[in-house]
Amino acid sequence: MFEGFDALLLARIQFAFTVSFHFIFPAFTIGLASYLAVLEGLWLWSGRAIFLDLFHYWIKIFALSFAMGVVSGIVLTYQFGTNWSVFSDRAGPIVGPLMAYEVLTAFFLEAGFLGIMLFGMTRVGKGLHFAATLAVAAGTLFSAFWIIAANSWMQTPVGHSISSSGQFVPTDWWQIIFNPSFPYRLIHTVLGAYLTTALVVGAVGAWHLLRAPNNAGARVMFSMAMGMVVSVAPIQAVMGDFHGLNTLKHQPTKIMAIEGHFESYPGGAPLYLFGFPDREAAAVRYPLAIPKLGSLILHHSFTAPIEGLKTVAREEWPPVGIVFWSFRVMVGLGLLMIALGGLALLARIRGRLYEWRILLLFAVAMGPAGFVAVIAGWVTTEVGRQPYTVYRLLRTAESASPLDAPAVASSLLAFIVVYFAVFSVGAWYILRLMSHAPAMAEPGLESGDVPIRTAGITPASAIDPDRTIGAKRI
Amino acid sequence: MDLATLWAFILAFAIFTYVVLDGFDLGIGILFPFLQPGRHRDLAMNSVAPVWDGNETWLVLGGGALLAAFPLAYAIIMPALYAPIVAMLLALIFRGVAFEFRWRDVRHQKIWDFSFAGGSMLAAFAQGIALGALLQGVAVEGRQYSGGWWDWLSPFSVLTGVSLVAGYALLGSTWLIMKTEGSLQEHAFRHARISGIVTVICIGAVSLATPFLEEAYYEHWFAWPNVLFTAQVPLLVAIVTVALAVSLTRRYERLPFVLGLSLFALSMAGLGISIFPNIVPSRVSIDDAAAPRSSLLFMLIGAGILIPTILAYTAYSYWTFRGKVDHEGYH
């Protein structure tokens, strides 16, 4: 199956596969943890039972997603060493402490309070329980903070020197953490996670509204989700623009690849809407371009000159096609999200938010869009950094472990088989939970007679009461 | 003590905490096939379910701290132990989701029981193999691992793999003695005797083989006057073994678990005597592998504040779930 691949390429595929797969879960749980905190806060503030019902509805889904995020995340801690040992040796003094801080501040905080959040509603006071929910939500954000600090440093490395043995030696931790691209990347990623969650919540709400237009829980979740989409999607577009300008300043070749600019345009560059970049021929085939728009977007001027990939050596070029397309997927989905938010706003003004079938169907279709956009964005930024792991300082080809291709190939195959087997079962459970309409007095995780367990572990009957009854019938 | 040595001790502490905490819950998985399906298995799993996730976080900390504090050692050890580590990670995935899925899919419970038991055994065996492979020495050239990807497999590493499975089973069974009563506790006593005997035999075999793996190990153990100090370790192992046998015969409920942990602590001390002051045994020293001072210091601030906090929380969590498990769980 993997003949003709070298160990380096296989290691890259393996990393891309395991990281993308893992990233699905945090992209969802970051937003969901905050959403749960908002629901609980609204319940405590207003006393309306419906917020508690929704809290109970989504916490079951959260528990499952979180558990899968944890097991897929452990793999990554070790993969730096198994497949990227030279990178680990050289960049370890900087990337390692940032990841260690992630474990110490985020993972243990989450593990510490998840049990109370999931099962403690009837055992600790309301205030303490809310504090636990906030702690878990904060933990997910701390986790994002540290991991993006590490990733951003690899994109825009500063605050270090290089030792005689080739190691990156930290000289200023403040600069390393708050490196030039970090603020943009953190905000863009966290907003992306919030949008991802809002789209999922909106799709579930819309789905149940299509079936039962008067379901009160579905109305609230749809209304909240659309409120989030309409307010955040445009902000995200603006943030994306700022992030792009930052990337232009610090990683110009990435922008050239995103834009498909092989040539230089002294009098203003076009924007390629579509086309097929041909890296060998250094040209975009079948282009659909709008003249001067590229300069307008990047420099806010129609005639600003823009340099192309031909001004840099070919071995500095990232894979143009992947970056070009993944960026368009992300932006295209972002525009659809703005459209969805706009339609929802229109429907709300006209008082038809819960009845307009086209809007509801659109919202259902957009349910998975956040995941696709987040992964496409991640591919754009990571592949765009190529051929470097630490931009302009350490090449990917020089980062890999001294391994034989069969070793990497067999482990890659094992990861693919196991991930699809295990996580498709988990996804099936989540979808089944979502297919169940939110009910009045929605049972929480504490109910049911199966033993209560903590830390992302959820008893069967509490997760899905129908299932246990069904099983007894069988 | 310099920063690198201090970090070596912090790392050793994280690894030992991992072994202590995750050891008994992996042990429950190893014992799973020998427990009666149904009630006994439910009880055994519930006795560790509230705590296993926090336990496993120490494994992530161990990997993260090794990368951060000793990047060179991490870069050499991980490729050298490629296959056992990948096997361990995959096994832990199956085992972790089994906690979740076993309860909700009654029709397929057998599959998830199998995943839990198989995952726990494979993870323990792979960890033991990794330890043995590291002890027997890995090929290093420059700053890289230079051996093949099957080097980890040897009779010695299989022996250490079996040892760790037996040792975890001992921790699991003595944990069950402490946490259960009635017929399940009876079975646990029997499992503790069997796994205890196997564990002690394994400790003996590994101890006899280790000094002859590398000349440095032999020196560390038998050079005069070190031997006066190192000889205490096997002596203490013998005392603990006798005490364990007595405590099992007299049906003490808490002591066997403590004595099981003592065997692990002594084995870890023995390991330290063999390896120290190296981190990749006989190849790379703690000082050579250490990250720059700025990295070690930056992390020390966090570790100094956060590790005690985490330990306090963990203790609280165990306190919350203290006492015997019954079929009603923790209501």
PDB file of N, CA, C and O in Angstrom, chain A residues 64 74 77-78 81 83 85-86 88-89 93 96-97 99 101 108 111-112 165 170 173 402 404 407 411 429 451 453-454 456-458 460 467, chain B residues 46 49-50 52-53 56 59 63 67-68 71 74-75 78-79 82 99-100 103-105 107 143-145 149 292 294-295 298 302 310 313 321:
ATOM      1  N   LEU A  64     -18.599  12.678  25.919  1.00  0.00           N
ATOM      2  CA  LEU A  64     -18.089  11.745  24.907  1.00  0.00           C
ATOM      3  C   LEU A  64     -16.975  12.377  24.076  1.00  0.00           C
ATOM      4  O   LEU A  64     -15.926  11.758  23.851  1.00  0.00           O
ATOM      5  N   ILE A  74      -3.091  11.974  23.628  1.00  0.00           N
ATOM      6  CA  ILE A  74      -1.911  11.337  24.229  1.00  0.00           C
ATOM      7  C   ILE A  74      -0.922  10.934  23.141  1.00  0.00           C
ATOM      8  O   ILE A  74       0.287  11.058  23.291  1.00  0.00           O
ATOM      9  N   THR A  77       1.731  13.648  22.125  1.00  0.00           N
ATOM     10  CA  THR A  77       2.864  13.911  23.016  1.00  0.00           C
ATOM     11  C   THR A  77       4.061  13.042  22.656  1.00  0.00           C
ATOM     12  O   THR A  77       5.209  13.448  22.806  1.00  0.00           O
ATOM     13  N   TYR A  78       3.753  11.816  22.237  1.00  0.00           N
ATOM     14  CA  TYR A  78       4.839  10.884  21.982  1.00  0.00           C
ATOM     15  C   TYR A  78       5.294  10.901  20.528  1.00  0.00           C
ATOM     16  O   TYR A  78       6.402  10.490  20.206  1.00  0.00           O
ATOM     17  N   GLY A  81       8.534  12.604  19.398  1.00  0.00           N
ATOM     18  CA  GLY A  81       9.768  11.848  19.567  1.00  0.00           C
ATOM     19  C   GLY A  81       9.897  10.699  18.599  1.00  0.00           C
ATOM     20  O   GLY A  81      10.968  10.469  18.040  1.00  0.00           O
ATOM     21  N   ASN A  83       8.526  10.128  15.561  1.00  0.00           N
ATOM     22  CA  ASN A  83       8.709  10.432  14.135  1.00  0.00           C
ATOM     23  C   ASN A  83       9.540  11.671  13.857  1.00  0.00           C
ATOM     24  O   ASN A  83      10.021  11.851  12.746  1.00  0.00           O
ATOM     25  N   SER A  85      12.352  13.092  15.756  1.00  0.00           N
ATOM     26  CA  SER A  85      13.301  13.146  16.866  1.00  0.00           C
ATOM     27  C   SER A  85      14.309  14.281  16.709  1.00  0.00           C
ATOM     28  O   SER A  85      14.713  14.884  17.703  1.00  0.00           O
ATOM     29  N   VAL A  86      14.719  14.600  15.495  1.00  0.00           N
ATOM     30  CA  VAL A  86      15.704  15.672  15.349  1.00  0.00           C
ATOM     31  C   VAL A  86      15.061  17.014  15.707  1.00  0.00           C
ATOM     32  O   VAL A  86      15.655  17.848  16.392  1.00  0.00           O
ATOM     33  N   SER A  88      12.694  17.291  17.852  1.00  0.00           N
ATOM     34  CA  SER A  88      12.564  17.257  19.315  1.00  0.00           C
ATOM     35  C   SER A  88      13.863  17.658  19.987  1.00  0.00           C
ATOM     36  O   SER A  88      13.868  18.404  20.969  1.00  0.00           O
ATOM     37  N   ASP A  89      14.967  17.132  19.469  1.00  0.00           N
ATOM     38  CA  ASP A  89      16.266  17.458  20.048  1.00  0.00           C
ATOM     39  C   ASP A  89      16.535  18.956  19.921  1.00  0.00           C
ATOM     40  O   ASP A  89      16.922  19.613  20.883  1.00  0.00           O
ATOM     41  N   PRO A  93      13.957  22.389  23.693  1.00  0.00           N
ATOM     42  CA  PRO A  93      14.101  23.359  24.788  1.00  0.00           C
ATOM     43  C   PRO A  93      13.075  24.489  24.742  1.00  0.00           C
ATOM     44  O   PRO A  93      12.853  25.150  25.754  1.00  0.00           O
ATOM     45  N   GLY A  96       9.090  22.114  24.164  1.00  0.00           N
ATOM     46  CA  GLY A  96       8.829  21.215  25.290  1.00  0.00           C
ATOM     47  C   GLY A  96       8.237  21.916  26.509  1.00  0.00           C
ATOM     48  O   GLY A  96       7.179  21.515  27.006  1.00  0.00           O
ATOM     49  N   PRO A  97       8.895  22.983  27.015  1.00  0.00           N
ATOM     50  CA  PRO A  97       8.309  23.664  28.174  1.00  0.00           C
ATOM     51  C   PRO A  97       6.908  24.211  27.920  1.00  0.00           C
ATOM     52  O   PRO A  97       6.058  24.173  28.812  1.00  0.00           O
ATOM     53  N   MET A  99       4.658  22.898  26.005  1.00  0.00           N
ATOM     54  CA  MET A  99       3.724  21.763  26.094  1.00  0.00           C
ATOM     55  C   MET A  99       3.615  21.258  27.526  1.00  0.00           C
ATOM     56  O   MET A  99       2.542  20.823  27.961  1.00  0.00           O
ATOM     57  N   TYR A 101       3.771  23.112  30.139  1.00  0.00           N
ATOM     58  CA  TYR A 101       2.835  24.034  30.784  1.00  0.00           C
ATOM     59  C   TYR A 101       1.394  23.738  30.390  1.00  0.00           C
ATOM     60  O   TYR A 101       0.469  23.929  31.181  1.00  0.00           O
ATOM     61  N   PHE A 108      -4.498  18.988  33.761  1.00  0.00           N
ATOM     62  CA  PHE A 108      -4.824  18.629  35.136  1.00  0.00           C
ATOM     63  C   PHE A 108      -6.021  19.439  35.649  1.00  0.00           C
ATOM     64  O   PHE A 108      -6.828  18.940  36.421  1.00  0.00           O
ATOM     65  N   ALA A 111      -8.991  17.633  34.120  1.00  0.00           N
ATOM     66  CA  ALA A 111      -9.200  16.353  34.803  1.00  0.00           C
ATOM     67  C   ALA A 111      -9.710  16.587  36.223  1.00  0.00           C
ATOM     68  O   ALA A 111     -10.509  15.820  36.745  1.00  0.00           O
ATOM     69  N   GLY A 112      -9.243  17.693  36.844  1.00  0.00           N
ATOM     70  CA  GLY A 112      -9.619  17.977  38.216  1.00  0.00           C
ATOM     71  C   GLY A 112     -11.074  18.353  38.393  1.00  0.00           C
ATOM     72  O   GLY A 112     -11.698  17.969  39.370  1.00  0.00           O
ATOM     73  N   SER A 165      25.467  23.069  19.394  1.00  0.00           N
ATOM     74  CA  SER A 165      24.972  21.748  19.020  1.00  0.00           C
ATOM     75  C   SER A 165      23.706  21.840  18.169  1.00  0.00           C
ATOM     76  O   SER A 165      23.079  20.832  17.867  1.00  0.00           O
ATOM     77  N   PRO A 170      16.250  29.163  24.512  1.00  0.00           N
ATOM     78  CA  PRO A 170      15.380  30.299  24.814  1.00  0.00           C
ATOM     79  C   PRO A 170      16.164  31.419  25.484  1.00  0.00           C
ATOM     80  O   PRO A 170      16.950  31.173  26.393  1.00  0.00           O
ATOM     81  N   TRP A 173      11.467  34.354  27.247  1.00  0.00           N
ATOM     82  CA  TRP A 173      10.225  33.573  27.191  1.00  0.00           C
ATOM     83  C   TRP A 173       9.032  34.439  26.832  1.00  0.00           C
ATOM     84  O   TRP A 173       8.083  33.985  26.195  1.00  0.00           O
ATOM     85  N   PRO A 402      15.526   9.075  12.356  1.00  0.00           N
ATOM     86  CA  PRO A 402      16.218   8.135  11.478  1.00  0.00           C
ATOM     87  C   PRO A 402      15.489   6.796  11.468  1.00  0.00           C
ATOM     88  O   PRO A 402      15.885   5.858  12.138  1.00  0.00           O
ATOM     89  N   ASP A 404      13.237   3.602   9.265  1.00  0.00           N
ATOM     90  CA  ASP A 404      12.995   2.963   7.976  1.00  0.00           C
ATOM     91  C   ASP A 404      11.537   3.158   7.586  1.00  0.00           C
ATOM     92  O   ASP A 404      10.654   3.207   8.446  1.00  0.00           O
ATOM     93  N   ALA A 407       8.747   0.867   9.099  1.00  0.00           N
ATOM     94  CA  ALA A 407       8.325   1.151  10.479  1.00  0.00           C
ATOM     95  C   ALA A 407       7.244   2.215  10.489  1.00  0.00           C
ATOM     96  O   ALA A 407       6.208   2.072  11.150  1.00  0.00           O
ATOM     97  N   SER A 411       3.091   1.678  11.298  1.00  0.00           N
ATOM     98  CA  SER A 411       2.418   2.406  12.380  1.00  0.00           C
ATOM     99  C   SER A 411       1.326   3.309  11.814  1.00  0.00           C
ATOM    100  O   SER A 411       0.253   3.444  12.403  1.00  0.00           O
ATOM    101  N   TYR A 429     -22.298   7.215  18.497  1.00  0.00           N
ATOM    102  CA  TYR A 429     -22.979   7.503  19.768  1.00  0.00           C
ATOM    103  C   TYR A 429     -23.377   8.962  19.865  1.00  0.00           C
ATOM    104  O   TYR A 429     -24.465   9.300  20.339  1.00  0.00           O
ATOM    105  N   PRO A 451     -23.584   2.817  37.952  1.00  0.00           N
ATOM    106  CA  PRO A 451     -22.665   3.585  38.783  1.00  0.00           C
ATOM    107  C   PRO A 451     -22.187   4.865  38.115  1.00  0.00           C
ATOM    108  O   PRO A 451     -21.890   4.900  36.937  1.00  0.00           O
ATOM    109  N   ARG A 453     -19.583   7.596  37.325  1.00  0.00           N
ATOM    110  CA  ARG A 453     -18.130   7.636  37.220  1.00  0.00           C
ATOM    111  C   ARG A 453     -17.719   9.017  36.736  1.00  0.00           C
ATOM    112  O   ARG A 453     -18.543   9.767  36.261  1.00  0.00           O
ATOM    113  N   THR A 454     -16.439   9.330  36.877  1.00  0.00           N
ATOM    114  CA  THR A 454     -16.025  10.710  36.588  1.00  0.00           C
ATOM    115  C   THR A 454     -15.136  10.791  35.368  1.00  0.00           C
ATOM    116  O   THR A 454     -14.909   9.812  34.680  1.00  0.00           O
ATOM    117  N   GLY A 456     -15.031  12.193  32.247  1.00  0.00           N
ATOM    118  CA  GLY A 456     -15.358  11.869  30.870  1.00  0.00           C
ATOM    119  C   GLY A 456     -15.961  10.488  30.711  1.00  0.00           C
ATOM    120  O   GLY A 456     -16.213  10.032  29.607  1.00  0.00           O
ATOM    121  N   ILE A 457     -16.198   9.827  31.803  1.00  0.00           N
ATOM    122  CA  ILE A 457     -16.747   8.482  31.743  1.00  0.00           C
ATOM    123  C   ILE A 457     -18.216   8.594  32.111  1.00  0.00           C
ATOM    124  O   ILE A 457     -18.555   9.114  33.149  1.00  0.00           O
ATOM    125  N   THR A 458     -19.048   8.084  31.298  1.00  0.00           N
ATOM    126  CA  THR A 458     -20.452   8.341  31.475  1.00  0.00           C
ATOM    127  C   THR A 458     -21.229   7.035  31.497  1.00  0.00           C
ATOM    128  O   THR A 458     -21.058   6.216  30.611  1.00  0.00           O
ATOM    129  N   ALA A 460     -24.077   4.323  30.979  1.00  0.00           N
ATOM    130  CA  ALA A 460     -24.935   4.098  29.826  1.00  0.00           C
ATOM    131  C   ALA A 460     -26.321   4.708  29.998  1.00  0.00           C
ATOM    132  O   ALA A 460     -26.792   5.465  29.161  1.00  0.00           O
ATOM    133  N   ARG A 467     -31.737   3.682  25.454  1.00  0.00           N
ATOM    134  CA  ARG A 467     -30.868   2.568  25.089  1.00  0.00           C
ATOM    135  C   ARG A 467     -30.914   1.454  26.135  1.00  0.00           C
ATOM    136  O   ARG A 467     -31.012   0.279  25.810  1.00  0.00           O
TER     137      ARG A 467
ATOM    138  N   ASN B  46     -15.584  -0.389  38.169  1.00  0.00           N
ATOM    139  CA  ASN B  46     -16.033   0.799  38.892  1.00  0.00           C
ATOM    140  C   ASN B  46     -15.074   1.231  39.987  1.00  0.00           C
ATOM    141  O   ASN B  46     -15.074   2.387  40.395  1.00  0.00           O
ATOM    142  N   ALA B  49     -12.769   3.403  37.831  1.00  0.00           N
ATOM    143  CA  ALA B  49     -13.325   4.328  36.850  1.00  0.00           C
ATOM    144  C   ALA B  49     -13.245   5.805  37.244  1.00  0.00           C
ATOM    145  O   ALA B  49     -12.977   6.639  36.387  1.00  0.00           O
ATOM    146  N   PRO B  50     -13.440   6.155  38.531  1.00  0.00           N
ATOM    147  CA  PRO B  50     -13.398   7.594  38.837  1.00  0.00           C
ATOM    148  C   PRO B  50     -12.012   8.204  38.733  1.00  0.00           C
ATOM    149  O   PRO B  50     -11.887   9.416  38.715  1.00  0.00           O
ATOM    150  N   TRP B  52      -9.075   6.799  36.784  1.00  0.00           N
ATOM    151  CA  TRP B  52      -8.067   6.365  35.809  1.00  0.00           C
ATOM    152  C   TRP B  52      -7.628   7.497  34.885  1.00  0.00           C
ATOM    153  O   TRP B  52      -6.467   7.578  34.492  1.00  0.00           O
ATOM    154  N   ASP B  53      -8.538   8.415  34.554  1.00  0.00           N
ATOM    155  CA  ASP B  53      -8.206   9.453  33.583  1.00  0.00           C
ATOM    156  C   ASP B  53      -7.149  10.400  34.129  1.00  0.00           C
ATOM    157  O   ASP B  53      -6.178  10.735  33.443  1.00  0.00           O
ATOM    158  N   GLU B  56      -3.755   8.691  34.082  1.00  0.00           N
ATOM    159  CA  GLU B  56      -3.058   8.612  32.804  1.00  0.00           C
ATOM    160  C   GLU B  56      -2.430   9.939  32.422  1.00  0.00           C
ATOM    161  O   GLU B  56      -1.480   9.980  31.635  1.00  0.00           O
ATOM    162  N   LEU B  59       1.213  10.166  32.537  1.00  0.00           N
ATOM    163  CA  LEU B  59       1.980   9.637  31.404  1.00  0.00           C
ATOM    164  C   LEU B  59       2.267  10.764  30.408  1.00  0.00           C
ATOM    165  O   LEU B  59       3.355  10.842  29.836  1.00  0.00           O
ATOM    166  N   GLY B  63       6.027  12.191  29.361  1.00  0.00           N
ATOM    167  CA  GLY B  63       6.508  12.416  27.996  1.00  0.00           C
ATOM    168  C   GLY B  63       6.850  13.873  27.765  1.00  0.00           C
ATOM    169  O   GLY B  63       7.908  14.205  27.214  1.00  0.00           O
ATOM    170  N   LEU B  67      10.662  15.548  27.065  1.00  0.00           N
ATOM    171  CA  LEU B  67      10.939  16.398  25.893  1.00  0.00           C
ATOM    172  C   LEU B  67      11.474  17.758  26.340  1.00  0.00           C
ATOM    173  O   LEU B  67      12.436  18.279  25.778  1.00  0.00           O
ATOM    174  N   ALA B  68      10.851  18.319  27.360  1.00  0.00           N
ATOM    175  CA  ALA B  68      11.188  19.682  27.737  1.00  0.00           C
ATOM    176  C   ALA B  68      12.519  19.758  28.480  1.00  0.00           C
ATOM    177  O   ALA B  68      13.315  20.650  28.226  1.00  0.00           O
ATOM    178  N   PRO B  71      15.649  17.085  26.018  1.00  0.00           N
ATOM    179  CA  PRO B  71      15.241  16.864  24.626  1.00  0.00           C
ATOM    180  C   PRO B  71      16.129  15.849  23.891  1.00  0.00           C
ATOM    181  O   PRO B  71      15.617  15.071  23.079  1.00  0.00           O
ATOM    182  N   TYR B  74      15.033  12.382  24.877  1.00  0.00           N
ATOM    183  CA  TYR B  74      13.735  12.117  24.237  1.00  0.00           C
ATOM    184  C   TYR B  74      13.943  11.765  22.770  1.00  0.00           C
ATOM    185  O   TYR B  74      13.348  10.822  22.252  1.00  0.00           O
ATOM    186  N   ALA B  75      14.825  12.540  22.109  1.00  0.00           N
ATOM    187  CA  ALA B  75      15.056  12.339  20.675  1.00  0.00           C
ATOM    188  C   ALA B  75      15.733  11.004  20.383  1.00  0.00           C
ATOM    189  O   ALA B  75      15.581  10.440  19.302  1.00  0.00           O
ATOM    190  N   MET B  78      12.837   7.802  21.936  1.00  0.00           N
ATOM    191  CA  MET B  78      11.567   7.551  21.253  1.00  0.00           C
ATOM    192  C   MET B  78      11.727   6.756  19.953  1.00  0.00           C
ATOM    193  O   MET B  78      11.017   5.781  19.749  1.00  0.00           O
ATOM    194  N   PRO B  79      12.641   7.120  19.057  1.00  0.00           N
ATOM    195  CA  PRO B  79      12.811   6.278  17.860  1.00  0.00           C
ATOM    196  C   PRO B  79      13.323   4.884  18.212  1.00  0.00           C
ATOM    197  O   PRO B  79      12.964   3.897  17.559  1.00  0.00           O
ATOM    198  N   TYR B  82      10.397   2.739  19.139  1.00  0.00           N
ATOM    199  CA  TYR B  82       9.294   3.097  18.250  1.00  0.00           C
ATOM    200  C   TYR B  82       8.111   2.124  18.353  1.00  0.00           C
ATOM    201  O   TYR B  82       6.990   2.521  18.682  1.00  0.00           O
ATOM    202  N   PHE B  99     -13.793   2.062  28.773  1.00  0.00           N
ATOM    203  CA  PHE B  99     -14.436   2.568  29.985  1.00  0.00           C
ATOM    204  C   PHE B  99     -15.776   3.223  29.642  1.00  0.00           C
ATOM    205  O   PHE B  99     -16.730   3.170  30.403  1.00  0.00           O
ATOM    206  N   GLU B 100     -15.768   3.898  28.493  1.00  0.00           N
ATOM    207  CA  GLU B 100     -16.928   4.674  28.085  1.00  0.00           C
ATOM    208  C   GLU B 100     -17.984   3.809  27.392  1.00  0.00           C
ATOM    209  O   GLU B 100     -19.167   3.896  27.681  1.00  0.00           O
ATOM    210  N   TRP B 103     -20.454   0.384  28.942  1.00  0.00           N
ATOM    211  CA  TRP B 103     -21.708   0.512  29.688  1.00  0.00           C
ATOM    212  C   TRP B 103     -22.887   0.814  28.804  1.00  0.00           C
ATOM    213  O   TRP B 103     -24.028   0.644  29.202  1.00  0.00           O
ATOM    214  N   ARG B 104     -22.622   1.319  27.618  1.00  0.00           N
ATOM    215  CA  ARG B 104     -23.756   1.834  26.873  1.00  0.00           C
ATOM    216  C   ARG B 104     -24.177   0.913  25.760  1.00  0.00           C
ATOM    217  O   ARG B 104     -25.174   1.144  25.113  1.00  0.00           O
ATOM    218  N   ASP B 105     -23.396  -0.086  25.502  1.00  0.00           N
ATOM    219  CA  ASP B 105     -23.727  -0.962  24.393  1.00  0.00           C
ATOM    220  C   ASP B 105     -23.729  -2.391  24.923  1.00  0.00           C
ATOM    221  O   ASP B 105     -22.773  -3.133  24.751  1.00  0.00           O
ATOM    222  N   ARG B 107     -25.180  -5.038  24.232  1.00  0.00           N
ATOM    223  CA  ARG B 107     -25.086  -6.170  23.304  1.00  0.00           C
ATOM    224  C   ARG B 107     -23.642  -6.461  22.901  1.00  0.00           C
ATOM    225  O   ARG B 107     -23.289  -7.588  22.599  1.00  0.00           O
ATOM    226  N   ARG B 143      23.987  12.655  17.762  1.00  0.00           N
ATOM    227  CA  ARG B 143      22.822  13.010  18.590  1.00  0.00           C
ATOM    228  C   ARG B 143      21.600  12.201  18.182  1.00  0.00           C
ATOM    229  O   ARG B 143      20.478  12.636  18.386  1.00  0.00           O
ATOM    230  N   GLN B 144      21.829  11.019  17.597  1.00  0.00           N
ATOM    231  CA  GLN B 144      20.697  10.263  17.070  1.00  0.00           C
ATOM    232  C   GLN B 144      20.751   8.792  17.457  1.00  0.00           C
ATOM    233  O   GLN B 144      21.820   8.241  17.701  1.00  0.00           O
ATOM    234  N   TYR B 145      19.574   8.191  17.450  1.00  0.00           N
ATOM    235  CA  TYR B 145      19.478   6.739  17.565  1.00  0.00           C
ATOM    236  C   TYR B 145      20.002   6.135  16.277  1.00  0.00           C
ATOM    237  O   TYR B 145      19.670   6.602  15.180  1.00  0.00           O
ATOM    238  N   TRP B 149      14.903  -0.951  13.799  1.00  0.00           N
ATOM    239  CA  TRP B 149      13.622  -0.771  14.483  1.00  0.00           C
ATOM    240  C   TRP B 149      13.096  -2.044  15.104  1.00  0.00           C
ATOM    241  O   TRP B 149      11.993  -2.102  15.590  1.00  0.00           O
ATOM    242  N   PRO B 292      18.771  23.691  27.901  1.00  0.00           N
ATOM    243  CA  PRO B 292      19.473  24.855  28.434  1.00  0.00           C
ATOM    244  C   PRO B 292      18.851  25.325  29.751  1.00  0.00           C
ATOM    245  O   PRO B 292      17.657  25.126  29.988  1.00  0.00           O
ATOM    246  N   SER B 294      17.856  28.127  30.773  1.00  0.00           N
ATOM    247  CA  SER B 294      16.666  28.988  30.679  1.00  0.00           C
ATOM    248  C   SER B 294      15.384  28.163  30.569  1.00  0.00           C
ATOM    249  O   SER B 294      14.339  28.551  31.086  1.00  0.00           O
ATOM    250  N   SER B 295      15.474  27.009  29.884  1.00  0.00           N
ATOM    251  CA  SER B 295      14.282  26.148  29.766  1.00  0.00           C
ATOM    252  C   SER B 295      13.964  25.499  31.107  1.00  0.00           C
ATOM    253  O   SER B 295      12.810  25.443  31.532  1.00  0.00           O
ATOM    254  N   PHE B 298      12.561  28.056  33.612  1.00  0.00           N
ATOM    255  CA  PHE B 298      11.208  28.489  33.251  1.00  0.00           C
ATOM    256  C   PHE B 298      10.169  27.449  33.689  1.00  0.00           C
ATOM    257  O   PHE B 298       9.115  27.776  34.231  1.00  0.00           O
ATOM    258  N   GLY B 302       6.811  26.776  37.143  1.00  0.00           N
ATOM    259  CA  GLY B 302       5.480  26.182  36.997  1.00  0.00           C
ATOM    260  C   GLY B 302       5.353  24.884  37.773  1.00  0.00           C
ATOM    261  O   GLY B 302       4.376  24.656  38.487  1.00  0.00           O
ATOM    262  N   ILE B 310      -1.623  19.804  42.008  1.00  0.00           N
ATOM    263  CA  ILE B 310      -2.214  18.638  41.356  1.00  0.00           C
ATOM    264  C   ILE B 310      -2.270  17.460  42.328  1.00  0.00           C
ATOM    265  O   ILE B 310      -3.266  16.738  42.406  1.00  0.00           O
ATOM    266  N   TYR B 313      -5.123  17.915  44.682  1.00  0.00           N
ATOM    267  CA  TYR B 313      -6.400  17.568  44.076  1.00  0.00           C
ATOM    268  C   TYR B 313      -6.559  16.056  43.978  1.00  0.00           C
ATOM    269  O   TYR B 313      -7.613  15.490  44.289  1.00  0.00           O
ATOM    270  N   PHE B 321     -13.634   9.201  46.822  1.00  0.00           N
ATOM    271  CA  PHE B 321     -14.090   7.877  46.387  1.00  0.00           C
ATOM    272  C   PHE B 321     -13.525   6.780  47.277  1.00  0.00           C
ATOM    273  O   PHE B 321     -13.323   5.649  46.852  1.00  0.00           O
TER     274      PHE B 321
END
